[in-house]
Structure formats: structure tokens, C-alpha cells
Coordinates of C-alpha atoms and ligand atoms in Angstrom, one line a residue:
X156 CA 0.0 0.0 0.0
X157 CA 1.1 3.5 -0.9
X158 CA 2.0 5.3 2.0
X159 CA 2.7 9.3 1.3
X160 CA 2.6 10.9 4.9
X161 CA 1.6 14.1 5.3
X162 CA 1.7 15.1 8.6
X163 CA -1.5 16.8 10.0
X164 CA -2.9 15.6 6.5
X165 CA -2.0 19.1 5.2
X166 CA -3.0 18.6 1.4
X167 CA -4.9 15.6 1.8
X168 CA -8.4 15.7 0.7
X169 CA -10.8 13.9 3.5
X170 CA -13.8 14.7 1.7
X171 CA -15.7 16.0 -1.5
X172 CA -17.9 19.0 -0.7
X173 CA -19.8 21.7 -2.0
X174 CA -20.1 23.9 1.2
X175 CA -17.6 25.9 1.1
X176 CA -14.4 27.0 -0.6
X177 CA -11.5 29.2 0.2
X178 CA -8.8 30.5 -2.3
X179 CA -6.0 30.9 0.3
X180 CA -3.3 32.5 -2.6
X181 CA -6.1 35.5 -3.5
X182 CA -7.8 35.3 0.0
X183 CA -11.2 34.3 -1.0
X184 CA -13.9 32.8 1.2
X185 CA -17.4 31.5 -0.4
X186 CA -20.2 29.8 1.4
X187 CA -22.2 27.9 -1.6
X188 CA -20.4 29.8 -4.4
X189 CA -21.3 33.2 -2.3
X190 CA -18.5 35.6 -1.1
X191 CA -18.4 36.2 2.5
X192 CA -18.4 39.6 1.8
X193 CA -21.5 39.6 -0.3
X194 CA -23.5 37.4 2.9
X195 CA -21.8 40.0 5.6
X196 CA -23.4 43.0 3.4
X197 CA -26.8 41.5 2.0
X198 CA -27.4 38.2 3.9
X199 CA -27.8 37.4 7.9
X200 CA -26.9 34.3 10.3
X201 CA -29.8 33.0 10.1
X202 CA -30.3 33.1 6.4
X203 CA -26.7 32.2 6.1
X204 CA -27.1 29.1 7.9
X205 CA -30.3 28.3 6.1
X206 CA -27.7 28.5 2.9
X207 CA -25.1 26.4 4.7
X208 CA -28.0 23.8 5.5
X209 CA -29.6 23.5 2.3
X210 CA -27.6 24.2 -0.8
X211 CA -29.8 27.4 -1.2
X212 CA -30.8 31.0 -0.4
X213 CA -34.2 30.4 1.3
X214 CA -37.3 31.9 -0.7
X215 CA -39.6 33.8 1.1
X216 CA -42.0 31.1 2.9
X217 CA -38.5 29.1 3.3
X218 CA -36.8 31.8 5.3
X219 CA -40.3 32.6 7.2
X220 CA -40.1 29.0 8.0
X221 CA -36.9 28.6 9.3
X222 CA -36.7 31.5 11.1
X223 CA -39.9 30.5 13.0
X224 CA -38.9 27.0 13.3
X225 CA -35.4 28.2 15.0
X226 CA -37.1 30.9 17.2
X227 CA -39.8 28.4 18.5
X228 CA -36.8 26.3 19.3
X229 CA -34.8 28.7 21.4
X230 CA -35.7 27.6 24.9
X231 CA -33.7 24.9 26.7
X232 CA -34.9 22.1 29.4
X233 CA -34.8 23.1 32.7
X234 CA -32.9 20.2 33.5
X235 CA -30.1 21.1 30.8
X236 CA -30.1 24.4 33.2
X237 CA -29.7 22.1 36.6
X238 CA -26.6 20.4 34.8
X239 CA -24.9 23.5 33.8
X240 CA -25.5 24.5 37.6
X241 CA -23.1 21.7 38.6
X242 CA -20.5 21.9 37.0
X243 CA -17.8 24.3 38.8
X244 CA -18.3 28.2 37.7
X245 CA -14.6 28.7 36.7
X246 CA -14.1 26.2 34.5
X247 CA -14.2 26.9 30.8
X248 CA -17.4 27.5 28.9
X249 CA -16.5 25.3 25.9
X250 CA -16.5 22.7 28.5
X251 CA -20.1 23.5 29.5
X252 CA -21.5 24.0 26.3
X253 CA -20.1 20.8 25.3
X254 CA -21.7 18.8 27.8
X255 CA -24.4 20.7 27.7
X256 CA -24.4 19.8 23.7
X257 CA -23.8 16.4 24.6
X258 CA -26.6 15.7 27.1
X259 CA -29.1 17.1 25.3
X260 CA -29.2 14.2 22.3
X261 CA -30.3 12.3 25.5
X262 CA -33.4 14.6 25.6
X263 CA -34.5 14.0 21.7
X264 CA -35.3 10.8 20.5
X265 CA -34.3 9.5 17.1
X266 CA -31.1 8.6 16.8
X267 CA -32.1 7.4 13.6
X268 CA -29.8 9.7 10.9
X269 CA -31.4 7.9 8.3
X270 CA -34.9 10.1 9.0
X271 CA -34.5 13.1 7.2
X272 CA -37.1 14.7 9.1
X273 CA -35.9 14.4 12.2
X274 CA -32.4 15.5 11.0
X275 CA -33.8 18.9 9.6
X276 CA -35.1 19.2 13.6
X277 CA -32.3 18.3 15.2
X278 CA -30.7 21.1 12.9
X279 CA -33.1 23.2 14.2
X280 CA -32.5 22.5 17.8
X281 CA -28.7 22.7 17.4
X282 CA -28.9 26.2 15.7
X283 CA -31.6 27.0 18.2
X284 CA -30.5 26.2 21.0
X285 CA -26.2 26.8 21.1
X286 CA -26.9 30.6 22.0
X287 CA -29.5 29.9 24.8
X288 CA -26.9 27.2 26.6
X289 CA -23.8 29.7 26.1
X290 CA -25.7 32.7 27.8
X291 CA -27.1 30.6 30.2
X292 CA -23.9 29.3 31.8
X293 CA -22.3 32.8 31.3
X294 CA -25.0 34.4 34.1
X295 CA -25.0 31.0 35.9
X296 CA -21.4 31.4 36.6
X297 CA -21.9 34.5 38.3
X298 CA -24.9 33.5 40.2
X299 CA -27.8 35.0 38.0
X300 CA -30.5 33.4 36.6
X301 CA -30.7 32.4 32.7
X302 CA -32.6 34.4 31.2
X303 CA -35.4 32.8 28.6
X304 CA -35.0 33.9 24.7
X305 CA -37.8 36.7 23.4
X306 CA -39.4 35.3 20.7
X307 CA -40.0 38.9 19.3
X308 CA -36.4 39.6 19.2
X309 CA -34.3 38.6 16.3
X310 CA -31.6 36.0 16.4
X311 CA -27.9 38.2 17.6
X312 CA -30.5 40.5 19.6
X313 CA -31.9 38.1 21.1
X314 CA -28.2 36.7 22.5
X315 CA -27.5 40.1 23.6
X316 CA -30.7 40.2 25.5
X317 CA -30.3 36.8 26.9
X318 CA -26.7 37.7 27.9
X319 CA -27.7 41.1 29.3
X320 CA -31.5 41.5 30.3
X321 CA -31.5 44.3 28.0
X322 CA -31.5 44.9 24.3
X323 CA -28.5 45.8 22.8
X324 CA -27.7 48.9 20.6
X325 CA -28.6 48.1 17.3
X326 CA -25.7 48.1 15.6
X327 CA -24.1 45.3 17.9
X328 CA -26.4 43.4 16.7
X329 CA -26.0 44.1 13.6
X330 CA -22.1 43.8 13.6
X331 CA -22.6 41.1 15.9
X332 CA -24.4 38.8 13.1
X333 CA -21.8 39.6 11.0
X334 CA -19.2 37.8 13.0
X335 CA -21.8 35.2 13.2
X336 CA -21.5 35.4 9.4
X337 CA -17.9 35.2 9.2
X338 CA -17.5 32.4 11.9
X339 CA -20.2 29.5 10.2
X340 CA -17.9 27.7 7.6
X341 CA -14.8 27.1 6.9
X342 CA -14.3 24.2 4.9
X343 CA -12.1 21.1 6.2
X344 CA -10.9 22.7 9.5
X345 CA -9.8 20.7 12.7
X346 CA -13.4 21.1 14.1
X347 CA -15.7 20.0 11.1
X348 CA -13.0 17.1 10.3
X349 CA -13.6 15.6 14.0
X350 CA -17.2 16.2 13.5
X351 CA -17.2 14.2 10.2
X352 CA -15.2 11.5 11.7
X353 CA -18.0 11.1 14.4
X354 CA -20.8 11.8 11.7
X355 CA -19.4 8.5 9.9
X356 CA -20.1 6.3 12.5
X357 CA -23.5 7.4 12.2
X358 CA -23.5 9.0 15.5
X359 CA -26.4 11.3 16.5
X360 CA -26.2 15.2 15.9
X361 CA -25.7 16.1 19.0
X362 CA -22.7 14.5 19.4
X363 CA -21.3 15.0 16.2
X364 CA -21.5 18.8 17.4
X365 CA -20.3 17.8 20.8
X366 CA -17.0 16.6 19.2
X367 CA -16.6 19.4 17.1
X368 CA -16.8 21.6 20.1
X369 CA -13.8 19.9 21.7
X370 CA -11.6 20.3 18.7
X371 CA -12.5 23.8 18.8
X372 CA -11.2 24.5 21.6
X373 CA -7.7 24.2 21.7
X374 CA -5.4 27.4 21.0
X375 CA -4.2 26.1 17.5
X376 CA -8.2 26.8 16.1
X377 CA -10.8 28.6 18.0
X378 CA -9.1 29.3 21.3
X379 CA -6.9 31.4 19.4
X380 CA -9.3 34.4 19.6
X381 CA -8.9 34.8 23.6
X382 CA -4.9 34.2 23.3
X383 CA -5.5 37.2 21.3
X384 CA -6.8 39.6 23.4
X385 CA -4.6 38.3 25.9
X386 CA -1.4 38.9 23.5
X387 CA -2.8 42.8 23.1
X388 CA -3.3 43.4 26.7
X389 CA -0.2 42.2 27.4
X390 CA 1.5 44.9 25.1
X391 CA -0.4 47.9 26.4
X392 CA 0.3 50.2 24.1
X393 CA 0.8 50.8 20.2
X394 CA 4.9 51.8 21.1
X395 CA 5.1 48.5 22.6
X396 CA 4.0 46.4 19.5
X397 CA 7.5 46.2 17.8
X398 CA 9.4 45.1 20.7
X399 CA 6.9 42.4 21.6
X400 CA 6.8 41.0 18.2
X401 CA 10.3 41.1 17.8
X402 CA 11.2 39.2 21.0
X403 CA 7.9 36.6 20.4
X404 CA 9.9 35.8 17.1
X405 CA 13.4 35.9 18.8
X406 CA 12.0 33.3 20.9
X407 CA 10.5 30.7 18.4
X408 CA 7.1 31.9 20.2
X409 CA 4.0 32.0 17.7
X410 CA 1.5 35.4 17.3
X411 CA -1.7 34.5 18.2
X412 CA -4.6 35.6 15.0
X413 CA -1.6 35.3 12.9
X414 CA -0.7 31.9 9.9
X415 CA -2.9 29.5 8.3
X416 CA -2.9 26.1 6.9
X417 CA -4.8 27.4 3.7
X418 CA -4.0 31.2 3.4
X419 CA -1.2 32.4 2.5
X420 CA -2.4 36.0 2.2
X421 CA -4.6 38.4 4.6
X422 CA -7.7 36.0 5.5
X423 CA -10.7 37.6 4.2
X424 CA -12.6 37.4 7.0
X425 CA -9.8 39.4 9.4
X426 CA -10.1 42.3 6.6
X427 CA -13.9 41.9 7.1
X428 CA -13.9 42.3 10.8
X429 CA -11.3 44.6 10.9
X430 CA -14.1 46.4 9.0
X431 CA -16.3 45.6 11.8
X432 CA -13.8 47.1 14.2
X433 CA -14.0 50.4 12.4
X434 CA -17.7 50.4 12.2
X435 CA -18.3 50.0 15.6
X436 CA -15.9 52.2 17.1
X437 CA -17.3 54.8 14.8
X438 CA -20.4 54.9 16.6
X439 CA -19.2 53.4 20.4
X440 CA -15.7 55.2 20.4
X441 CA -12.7 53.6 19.5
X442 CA -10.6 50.1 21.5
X443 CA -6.8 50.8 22.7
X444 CA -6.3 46.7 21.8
X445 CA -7.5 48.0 18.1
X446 CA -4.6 50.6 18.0
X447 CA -2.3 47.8 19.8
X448 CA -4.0 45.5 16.8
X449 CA -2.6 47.8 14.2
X450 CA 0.9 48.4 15.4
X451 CA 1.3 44.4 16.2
X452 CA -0.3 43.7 12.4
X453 CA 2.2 46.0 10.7
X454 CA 5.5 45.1 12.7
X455 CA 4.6 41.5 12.4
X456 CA 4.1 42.3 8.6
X457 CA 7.5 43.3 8.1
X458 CA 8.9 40.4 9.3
X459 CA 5.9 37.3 8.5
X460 CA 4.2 38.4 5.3
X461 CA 7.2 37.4 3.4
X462 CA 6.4 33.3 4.7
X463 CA 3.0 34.2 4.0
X464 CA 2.0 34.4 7.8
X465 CA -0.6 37.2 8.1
X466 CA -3.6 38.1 10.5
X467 CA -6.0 35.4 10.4
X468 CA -10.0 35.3 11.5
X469 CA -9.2 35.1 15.3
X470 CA -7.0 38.3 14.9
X471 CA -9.7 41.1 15.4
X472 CA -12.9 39.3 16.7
X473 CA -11.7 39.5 20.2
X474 CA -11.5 43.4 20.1
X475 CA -15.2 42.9 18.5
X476 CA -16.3 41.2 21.4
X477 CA -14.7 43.1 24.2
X478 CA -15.4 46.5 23.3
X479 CA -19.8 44.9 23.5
X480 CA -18.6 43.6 27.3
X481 CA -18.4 40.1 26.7
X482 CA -16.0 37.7 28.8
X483 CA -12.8 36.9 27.0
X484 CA -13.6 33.1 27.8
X485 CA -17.1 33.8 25.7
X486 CA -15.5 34.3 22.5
X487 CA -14.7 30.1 21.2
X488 CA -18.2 29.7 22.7
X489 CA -19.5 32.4 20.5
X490 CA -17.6 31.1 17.5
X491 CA -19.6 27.9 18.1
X492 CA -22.8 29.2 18.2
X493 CA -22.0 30.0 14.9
X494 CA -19.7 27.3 13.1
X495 CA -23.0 25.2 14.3
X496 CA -24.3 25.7 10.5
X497 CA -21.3 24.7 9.0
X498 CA -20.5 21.6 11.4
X499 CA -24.0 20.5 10.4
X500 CA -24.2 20.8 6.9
X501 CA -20.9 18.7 6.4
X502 CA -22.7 16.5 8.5
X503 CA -26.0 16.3 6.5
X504 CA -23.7 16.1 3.2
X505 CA -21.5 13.1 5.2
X506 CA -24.9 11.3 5.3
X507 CA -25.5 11.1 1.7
X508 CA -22.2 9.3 1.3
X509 CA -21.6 8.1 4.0
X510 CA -17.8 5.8 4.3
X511 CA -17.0 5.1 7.7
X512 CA -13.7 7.1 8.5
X513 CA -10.6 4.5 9.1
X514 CA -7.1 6.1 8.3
X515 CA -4.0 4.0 7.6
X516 CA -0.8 4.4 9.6
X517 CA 2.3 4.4 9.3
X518 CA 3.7 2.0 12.5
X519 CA 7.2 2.9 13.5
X520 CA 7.3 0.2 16.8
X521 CA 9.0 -3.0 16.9
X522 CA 7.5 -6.6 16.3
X523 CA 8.4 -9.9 17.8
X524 CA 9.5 -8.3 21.0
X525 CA 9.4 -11.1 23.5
X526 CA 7.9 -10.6 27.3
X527 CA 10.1 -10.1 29.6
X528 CA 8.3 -11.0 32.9
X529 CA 8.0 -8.8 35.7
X530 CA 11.2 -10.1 37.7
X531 CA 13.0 -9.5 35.1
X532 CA 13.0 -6.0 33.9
Ligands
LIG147 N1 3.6 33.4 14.4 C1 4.8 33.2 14.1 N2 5.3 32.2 13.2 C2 4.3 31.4 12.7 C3 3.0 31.6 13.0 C4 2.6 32.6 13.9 N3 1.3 32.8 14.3 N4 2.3 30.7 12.4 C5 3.1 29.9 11.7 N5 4.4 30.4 11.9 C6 5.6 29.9 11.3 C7 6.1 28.6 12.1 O1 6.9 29.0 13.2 C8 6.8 27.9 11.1 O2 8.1 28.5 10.9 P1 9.4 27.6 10.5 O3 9.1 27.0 9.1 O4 10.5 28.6 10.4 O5 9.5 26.6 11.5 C9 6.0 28.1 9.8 O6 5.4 29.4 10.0 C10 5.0 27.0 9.6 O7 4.2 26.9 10.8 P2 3.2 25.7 11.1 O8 2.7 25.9 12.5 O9 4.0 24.4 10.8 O10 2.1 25.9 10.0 P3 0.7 25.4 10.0 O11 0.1 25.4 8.7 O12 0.6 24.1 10.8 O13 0.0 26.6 10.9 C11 -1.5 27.5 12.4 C12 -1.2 26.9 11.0 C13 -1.5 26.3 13.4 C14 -2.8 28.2 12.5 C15 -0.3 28.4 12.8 O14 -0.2 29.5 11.9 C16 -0.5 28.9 14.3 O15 -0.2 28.2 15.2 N6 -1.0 30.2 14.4 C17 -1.2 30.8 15.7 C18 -2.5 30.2 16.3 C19 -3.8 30.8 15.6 O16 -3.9 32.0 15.4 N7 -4.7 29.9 15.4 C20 -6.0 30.2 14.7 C21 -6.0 29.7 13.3 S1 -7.5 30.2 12.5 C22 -8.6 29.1 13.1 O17 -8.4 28.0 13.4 C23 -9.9 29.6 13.4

């Protein structure tokens, strides 16, 4: 058997798909043959995931549909809400929203993935109900009550107003779904790969998404975002930025929100957000980590862009999210709520081919190696 290694299977195709695509040479993102740029101007989450989902932009009774299905769907169990109250308030959020993710497949029958109709409302549910358990556990934490969705309010107001008790300024909402936008797909990343693996052992949804959620996590894909902020804190102030960069290089150390497997240029959806940034603090006043953001972009630019290592998604959605108040330890959580879409339409599009995942290996050990009882080793 033909064995070419590549570690981390960089180069390897796992699947065929018609999700998503990226260009990482020119820096282009489409969801479904639609720019990311296009969907962050024209579309919304909701829509976007609807898009994801199905192959399609939803038509009118679609979209009126969905939308209603996902609103009615918003509300979790109350015993969901007694098992985030035991787990210990300072651990990490990923961790609660993946058991939380994890427990509640025990909830809805039909572990059937072969019913399609119960896969569209598991889809539903997952969609639904990702914000409700991440605001949930970030007032449980800190000894408040949940607070239950508003049907009424749309879907990023409605996580603001979950979050907050009150409803947000619009245009955090706004921007808000755009980073929602930004966050849903991204072709064959850490996360989705898990999620397929466990998809083609026909697992149920719910923990197909539960996997996912742990792959996210790590600093090398979605924890990245809070390194971040952390990284920009840490350097204060824009004078600061070259110094810092320098010695993190000097040192072997990575930049956090900078490099890609696939992009070898600006990823589209940092200029995007960095977009954001500007919009926001337009109207809310400006973020010392953005002028820290800029100063560590350009000196690291200098020195990275040449082995095409440039700012990458989890670069400015950190200064996003702090500057609307949310914890640092929110932001993979938040980035879940939304790669949701994605995770489940690889997994719907798994399904309709489905090969149980079994890689080969290349074994490096010994054989024949005789046992060597315990006396004498
Ligand atoms: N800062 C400094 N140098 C870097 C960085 C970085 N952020 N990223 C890559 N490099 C350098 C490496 O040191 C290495 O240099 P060398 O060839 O001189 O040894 C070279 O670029 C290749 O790096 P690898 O880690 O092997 O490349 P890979 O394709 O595996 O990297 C990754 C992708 C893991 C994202 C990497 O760029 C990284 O660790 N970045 C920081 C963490 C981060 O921001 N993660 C979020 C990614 S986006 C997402 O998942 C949502």
C-alpha cells in the first residue's frame, strides 16, 4: 500500500464538498459559491445558515419557516439548566457547552440519521438552542439566573438580550451577526474534520457537534481568539507592539490571529472584521487593543508576510467582542454558536455518502518483542 505521509494531513483531501471553498493565494472565502463579503453585506446568520444547510438561499416562505422554526426552538430544558448548575463556575465555557451539547441528544429521541425529518429538527435544535446554553452558563457562573429567549427579538438580539437582560444597541447586533457570518464555515478545519469522523459512525447530531466543540477549543483553532486579546493586553500600548513582536519571534514563540494552513495571504474574513472594528468604534468610540492590533499587524508584517504568515479570523474578533462587554472566555463559545451551520451541513452532506472514517498508519514500533516477565525487567 502507498503510503505518502503528510503530517496533519496538510494537502490531503478527506472529503468531497460543495459547502464551502477558500482560495488561500487571492484570499477568497465563499459559502455555496457566495463571497463572504456579499452574505456579511446582503445576507444574515440565520439566512446564512439556512444557505449552509440547504444548498440554497431560502425563498420567502423558506426563510419565514426557518426562522420560525429556530425561534420556537430557542428555549432549553430546565434540567439542561440544573446540569450546567453543577459543573464548577470557573471552568471553561467550551466545556459546559459541550456537555451541555452532549446531554441534550439524551433529551430527543431518534437517533435514527437515516430520517430526514428528524435530521432537519435536530438542525433546528442545534442552531436554536447553542446561544440559549452559552448565555445561560455565562450568568449562571456569576450566580444569576438564565434568562429565557424573546421570541419577538431577532436572532444576535436576542443573544445580547439573553446575555444582558437588556436589548442591545442596534448596531451590535448588527455587527454582531456579522461575525456570526464570518464564523459558520470554513471548509475542512480541525473542528468539522472531527465532526465528520464522528458523523461517519452514524452517530447522532448532537454529538457529532459535541466533538466538534472539543476540537475547537484548543489554541491552535478557536481558542486562538482569547490568546488574542490576551497577546494585546499584554502589550499595552501601540509603542510596545514592535518590541513584543520582535522578542515573540526571537523566541520561536508564535503570534496569536496570525498563519494558516490554507491562506497564505490576509484572510478575508480578518479584513472583514477589521471592518467591523472600524464600524463599531465609529459609533461606540474607539478600542486601545485596536490601536495595539494595528501596530502588532504591521511590525509582524514586516517580518511574516514574506512566509506568508498574516492576520487570520481570530486576529480582530476578540477586540469585537470586548469592546460589547463580553468575557474573554465567551469568544470560542461564540464562535460555536455560529460554526454550528457549517459543522451540520458537512454532516447532513456526510450522510448522503456516507464511508466510515478508518485512516491507515504508518507503525514505526518494533514486532516480535518477547515478554520479559516482571522479575525481570
Ligand atoms: N507566528 C509566528 N510564526 C508562525 C505563526 C505565527 N502565528 N504561524 C506559523 N508560523 C511559522 C512557524 O513558526 C513555522 O516557521 P518555520 O518554518 O520557520 O519553523 C512556519 O510558520 C509554519 O508553521 P506551522 O505551524 O507548521 O504551519 P501550520 O500550517 O501548521 O500553521 C497554524 C497553522 C496552526 C494556524 C499556525 O499558523 C498557528 O499556530 N497560528 C497561531 C494560532 C492561531 O492563530 N490559530 C488560529 C487559526 S485560524 C482558526 O483555526 C480559526
Amino acid at each position: 500500500m502507498p503510503h505518502d505521509f503528510m503530517p496533519g494531513l496538510a494537502g490531503v483531501p478527506a472529503a468531497t464538498s460543495s459547502i464551502s471553498d477558500v482560495d488561500g493565494q487571492r484570499g477568497i472565502l465563499e459559502y455555496r459559491g457566495i463571497r463572504i463579503e456579499e452574505l456579511c453585506t446582503h445576507s444574515s446568520y440565520l439566512e446564512t445558515a439556512y444557505l449552509l444547510l440547504f444548498g440554497h438561499l431560502p425563498a420567502q416562505a423558506e426563510f419565514q419557516q426557518w426562522t420560525s422554526d429556530v425561534t420556537r426552538h430557542r428555549r432549553i430544558k430546565f434540567r439542561i439548566i440544573d446540569l450546567l448548575k453543577c459543573l464548577p463556575e470557573q471552568g471553561h465555557p467550551m466545556d459546559a457547552l459541550q456537555a451541555a451539547v452532549a446531554a441534550l441528544g439524551m433529551f430527543y429521541p431518534g437517533r435514527n440519521v437515516k430520517d430526514i425529518e428528524n435530521n432537519y429538527w435536530s438542525a433546528v435544535r442545534l442552531v436554536a438552542k447553542l446561544p440559549t446554553i452559552v448565555a445561560a452558563w455565562a450568568r449562571l457562573r456569576h450566580g444569576d439566573a438564565p434568562i429565557p429567549p424573546r421570541d419577538e427579538l431577532g436572532f444576535s438580539e436576542n443573544f445580547f438580550y439573553m446575555l444582558t437582560e437588556s436589548v442591545s444597541h442596534p448596531l451590535w447586533a448588527d455587527i454582531f451577526d456579522d461575525c456570526l457570518i464570518l464564523h459558520a464555515e470554513h471548509t475542512m478545519n480541525a473542528s468539522t474534520f472531527t465532526g465528520l469522523v464522528t458523523a461517519s459512525t452514524l452517530a447522532d447530531p448532537y454529538t457529532v457537534v459535541a466533538s466538534s466543540i472539543g476540537a475547537l477549543k484548543g489554541p491552535l483553532h478557536g481558542g486562538a481568539n482569547e490568546e488574542v486579546v490576551v497577546m494585546l493586553k499584554d502589550i499595552r500600548t501601540p509603542d510596545h507592539a514592535q518590541s513584543f513582536v520582535e522578542d515573540a519571534l526571537n523566541n520561536k514563540k508564535k503570534l496569536m490571529g496570525f498563519g494558516h494552513r490554507v491562506y497564505k495571504v490576509k484572510d478575508p474574513r480578518a479584513t472583514v472584521l477589521q471592518g467591523l472594528c472600524q464600524r463599531l468604534f465609529k459609533e461606540c468610540g474607539s478600542s486601545p487593543l485596536y490601536q495595539v492590533a494595528l501596530e502588532v499587524e504591521r511590525a509582524a508584517g514586516t517580518l511574516l508576510n514574506g512566509k506568508g504568515i498574516y492576520p487570520n479570523v481570530d486576529f480582530y474578533s476578540g477586540i469585537i467582542y470586548d469592546k460589547m462587554g463580553i468575557d474573554r472566555d465567551l469568544f470560542t463559545p461564540l464562535f460555536a454558536m455560529a460554526r454550528v451551520s457549517g459543522w451540520l451541513a458537512h454532516w447532513l452532506e456526510q450522510l448522503r455518502e456516507n464511508k466510515l472514517f478508518r485512516p491507515d498508519q504508518i507503525y514505526s514500533g518494533e514486532h516480535n518483542r518477547p515478554y520479559l516477565p516482571l522479575e525481570q525487567r
